[in-house]
Amino acid sequence: MLADPEVGPTLDGAIVATSHASHFQVGMALLKEGVHRRSMAEAIEKEQGGSDSVVDAGKKRSRPQSIHRALHILMEKPMTCSVDEALEMSKMSMTYPEGAFVINHTASYRPQTFVAKEIISSGQLGEIRHITATMNGGLMWLFDDKKNESWVSKTSWQKGEDSKTPMNGNGYAWGQLAHILAWIYAVLGADDVAVPKKVFCTMTHAPNTGADISLAAVITCSDGITFSISGTALLPGSQYADPPIGKRINVEIFGMEGCLLWGGDDRIPETGKLELRRSAPGKKEDGQSEFPCSQGDAANELKDGFYFEDGVQDGKGPGSMKVFLDACNSSAAKSLAFESEESTAILVDESEPKPLANDSLIGLRTVQIIDAMYKSSISGNAVDVQ
């Protein structure tokens, strides 16, 4: 598609929903295409004298150097199942900030997630010291069905043809804990918080397929944060049953000045709210519950309650898809504004460009931890995170 002379140059974005073993190959090809477009634009601009503005119909439109049709990516989770590949793709995406790199962790794009991230980034919890998380779902129908053995068994993914390093298993960790790990690192925000250093994990496996269906892990972080995570597919019921049975999810993040609590049944919003508790020894407000999505401006803009994975099929889809489409539309608008000789109506203000989404570090942390979980379970020891 990229090589097609008619289709390739007009492509604003691509959705990568291929097999996980091919994510790296496809993702890197797209990132390299974006860098190539930028290089070509730089060469053309240099040849034309390096002008940093365009004057059309008496209107001057200031813009940064090397405007080009950026290429954006929406990639299914996990971004890859190889730490080597995740490291390389993350580094590559950081060299191409003109393109959005969105990973389809739909819970990370819920409005409540952005509220939680703002609470942490504004220092309301103080220095983060402890994280605990659980995610339990009714998924034995998926992970212990012999019909799915070809992709969920302990050995089915150990020799990925397109992967630099083989997987050490496949099941609940890759399929489900990727969501909750991504949410945690999305709200933590800073790239130097809770950097995983070692992981100790135990797992149990399905009797028919050998897929991992239960696990408990302790993650040692370089900044001293204590971090534990567990989950199981053994919750009775199914999200596709009638009535559907939701997943039970809980995340608690503790800092020196407060904690953030987020949990409930993802099929019943009334079972949970984003909760903030502040540490104020000797004062009345010490330990009192606050619900930031029910107060102030947030109360007018958000539906309060527990909302995690977003499976909306209407309109533009879940938040991850909306962010991707907005980036593609922005790219197309710039192309029209700066490449079309006839268009004078589209003016693009780049005086304060909004940073595009880049989930590559979140994706990397997720892959690093899950990969170490499998290695630890096999060895019976704590293992270093690659």
GROMACS .gro file of C-alpha atoms in nm, residues 107-274:
model
  168
  107ALA     CA    1  -0.940   0.235   2.899
  108SER     CA    2  -0.646   0.475   2.877
  109TYR     CA    3  -0.860   0.717   2.673
  110ARG     CA    4  -1.159   0.735   2.906
  111PRO     CA    5  -1.230   1.086   3.044
  112GLN     CA    6  -1.182   0.954   3.399
  113THR     CA    7  -0.830   0.846   3.302
  114PHE     CA    8  -0.735   1.202   3.211
  115VAL     CA    9  -0.876   1.327   3.543
  116ALA     CA   10  -0.666   1.069   3.729
  117LYS     CA   11  -0.356   1.166   3.533
  118GLU     CA   12  -0.409   1.535   3.615
  119ILE     CA   13  -0.445   1.458   3.987
  120ILE     CA   14  -0.112   1.274   3.986
  121SER     CA   15   0.078   1.515   3.761
  122SER     CA   16  -0.035   1.814   3.971
  123GLY     CA   17   0.124   1.655   4.279
  124GLN     CA   18  -0.196   1.600   4.477
  125LEU     CA   19  -0.079   1.253   4.585
  126GLY     CA   20   0.278   1.361   4.653
  127GLU     CA   21   0.555   1.114   4.576
  128ILE     CA   22   0.408   0.783   4.458
  129ARG     CA   23   0.518   0.492   4.682
  130HIS     CA   24   0.277   0.200   4.634
  131ILE     CA   25   0.056   0.057   4.359
  132THR     CA   26  -0.174  -0.244   4.376
  133ALA     CA   27  -0.402  -0.371   4.100
  134THR     CA   28  -0.632  -0.662   4.019
  135MET     CA   29  -0.826  -0.757   3.707
  136ASN     CA   30  -1.055  -1.061   3.715
  137GLY     CA   31  -1.274  -1.172   3.428
  138GLY     CA   32  -1.503  -1.455   3.324
  139LEU     CA   33  -1.286  -1.579   3.039
  140MET     CA   34  -1.244  -1.952   3.077
  141TRP     CA   35  -1.463  -1.993   2.768
  142LEU     CA   36  -1.180  -1.823   2.577
  143PHE     CA   37  -0.861  -1.943   2.741
  144ASP     CA   38  -0.956  -2.309   2.803
  145ASP     CA   39  -1.140  -2.389   2.481
  146LYS     CA   40  -0.949  -2.648   2.276
  147LYS     CA   41  -1.056  -2.463   1.961
  148ASN     CA   42  -0.835  -2.173   2.070
  149GLU     CA   43  -0.535  -2.390   2.159
  150SER     CA   44  -0.345  -2.288   1.846
  151TRP     CA   45  -0.294  -1.939   1.985
  152VAL     CA   46  -0.339  -1.953   2.364
  153SER     CA   47  -0.133  -2.260   2.459
  154LYS     CA   48   0.201  -2.236   2.640
  155THR     CA   49   0.391  -2.353   2.330
  156SER     CA   50   0.192  -2.207   2.040
  157TRP     CA   51   0.374  -1.872   2.041
  158GLN     CA   52   0.724  -1.986   2.128
  159LYS     CA   53   0.848  -1.969   1.769
  160GLY     CA   54   0.708  -1.656   1.612
  161GLU     CA   55   0.848  -1.641   1.257
  162ASP     CA   56   0.847  -1.261   1.241
  163SER     CA   57   0.962  -1.202   1.598
  164LYS     CA   58   1.320  -1.139   1.709
  165THR     CA   59   1.263  -1.314   2.042
  166PRO     CA   60   1.010  -1.595   2.109
  167MET     CA   61   0.723  -1.560   2.351
  168ASN     CA   62   0.732  -1.772   2.664
  169GLY     CA   63   0.358  -1.830   2.678
  170ASN     CA   64   0.023  -1.674   2.597
  171GLY     CA   65  -0.298  -1.630   2.789
  172TYR     CA   66  -0.447  -1.401   3.051
  173ALA     CA   67  -0.134  -1.190   3.102
  174TRP     CA   68  -0.095  -1.086   2.740
  175GLY     CA   69  -0.468  -1.081   2.671
  176GLN     CA   70  -0.597  -0.893   2.977
  177LEU     CA   71  -0.332  -0.751   3.209
  178ALA     CA   72  -0.201  -0.541   2.921
  179HIS     CA   73  -0.512  -0.323   2.971
  180ILE     CA   74  -0.462  -0.253   3.339
  181LEU     CA   75  -0.085  -0.207   3.315
  182ALA     CA   76  -0.135   0.043   3.033
  183TRP     CA   77  -0.392   0.233   3.243
  184ILE     CA   78  -0.152   0.255   3.537
  185TYR     CA   79   0.135   0.389   3.328
  186ALA     CA   80  -0.099   0.626   3.143
  187VAL     CA   81  -0.207   0.796   3.466
  188LEU     CA   82   0.144   0.795   3.617
  189GLY     CA   83   0.252   1.000   3.317
  190ALA     CA   84   0.619   1.064   3.392
  191ASP     CA   85   0.866   0.830   3.222
  192ASP     CA   86   1.082   0.798   3.535
  193VAL     CA   87   0.807   0.681   3.774
  194ALA     CA   88   0.763   0.309   3.852
  195VAL     CA   89   1.029   0.203   3.601
  196PRO     CA   90   1.021  -0.179   3.633
  197LYS     CA   91   1.347  -0.340   3.744
  198LYS     CA   92   1.262  -0.694   3.860
  199VAL     CA   93   0.950  -0.913   3.849
  200PHE     CA   94   0.853  -1.220   4.049
  201CYS     CA   95   0.542  -1.399   3.924
  202THR     CA   96   0.354  -1.724   3.976
  203MET     CA   97   0.094  -1.857   3.731
  204THR     CA   98  -0.161  -2.136   3.701
  205HIS     CA   99  -0.265  -2.278   3.366
  206ALA     CA  100  -0.582  -2.403   3.199
  207PRO     CA  101  -0.619  -2.783   3.200
  208ASN     CA  102  -0.718  -2.816   2.833
  209THR     CA  103  -0.505  -2.555   2.654
  210GLY     CA  104  -0.221  -2.476   2.893
  211ALA     CA  105  -0.289  -2.103   2.869
  212ASP     CA  106  -0.214  -1.902   3.183
  213ILE     CA  107  -0.542  -1.825   3.361
  214SER     CA  108  -0.430  -1.691   3.699
  215LEU     CA  109  -0.126  -1.496   3.808
  216ALA     CA  110   0.015  -1.290   4.090
  217ALA     CA  111   0.323  -1.070   4.051
  218VAL     CA  112   0.542  -0.836   4.251
  219ILE     CA  113   0.723  -0.568   4.051
  220THR     CA  114   1.035  -0.404   4.191
  221CYS     CA  115   1.077  -0.050   4.060
  222SER     CA  116   1.397   0.152   4.026
  223ASP     CA  117   1.251   0.440   4.230
  224GLY     CA  118   1.151   0.214   4.522
  225ILE     CA  119   0.777   0.201   4.448
  226THR     CA  120   0.622  -0.124   4.570
  227PHE     CA  121   0.394  -0.264   4.300
  228SER     CA  122   0.177  -0.576   4.299
  229ILE     CA  123  -0.065  -0.700   4.035
  230SER     CA  124  -0.284  -1.007   4.001
  231GLY     CA  125  -0.563  -1.141   3.786
  232THR     CA  126  -0.760  -1.448   3.684
  233ALA     CA  127  -0.991  -1.574   3.412
  234LEU     CA  128  -1.181  -1.781   3.671
  235LEU     CA  129  -1.460  -1.532   3.745
  236PRO     CA  130  -1.783  -1.725   3.677
  237GLY     CA  131  -1.986  -1.613   3.377
  238SER     CA  132  -1.907  -1.433   3.053
  239GLN     CA  133  -1.933  -1.079   2.917
  240TYR     CA  134  -2.118  -1.227   2.619
  241ALA     CA  135  -2.375  -1.417   2.826
  242ASP     CA  136  -2.733  -1.301   2.881
  243PRO     CA  137  -2.716  -1.124   3.116
  244PRO     CA  138  -2.349  -1.032   3.060
  245ILE     CA  139  -2.104  -1.064   3.347
  246GLY     CA  140  -1.852  -0.782   3.375
  247LYS     CA  141  -1.487  -0.787   3.473
  248ARG     CA  142  -1.390  -0.693   3.829
  249ILE     CA  143  -1.113  -0.435   3.822
  250ASN     CA  144  -0.939  -0.243   4.098
  251VAL     CA  145  -0.641  -0.005   4.100
  252GLU     CA  146  -0.509   0.177   4.406
  253ILE     CA  147  -0.221   0.426   4.383
  254PHE     CA  148  -0.073   0.560   4.707
  255GLY     CA  149   0.146   0.866   4.751
  256MET     CA  150   0.293   1.044   5.051
  257GLU     CA  151   0.009   1.297   5.048
  258GLY     CA  152  -0.290   1.094   4.937
  259CYS     CA  153  -0.424   0.803   4.736
  260LEU     CA  154  -0.631   0.744   4.424
  261LEU     CA  155  -0.882   0.457   4.415
  262TRP     CA  156  -1.044   0.329   4.096
  263GLY     CA  157  -1.245   0.010   4.068
  264GLY     CA  158  -1.572  -0.165   4.003
  265ASP     CA  159  -1.760  -0.394   3.765
  266ASP     CA  160  -1.701  -0.273   3.409
  267ARG     CA  161  -2.057  -0.369   3.312
  268ILE     CA  162  -2.217  -0.175   3.598
  269PRO     CA  163  -2.097   0.188   3.615
  270GLU     CA  164  -2.272   0.240   3.949
  271THR     CA  165  -2.030  -0.001   4.120
  272GLY     CA  166  -1.745   0.250   4.135
  273LYS     CA  167  -1.623   0.608   4.111
  274LEU     CA  168  -1.281   0.766   4.083
   0.00000   0.00000   0.00000
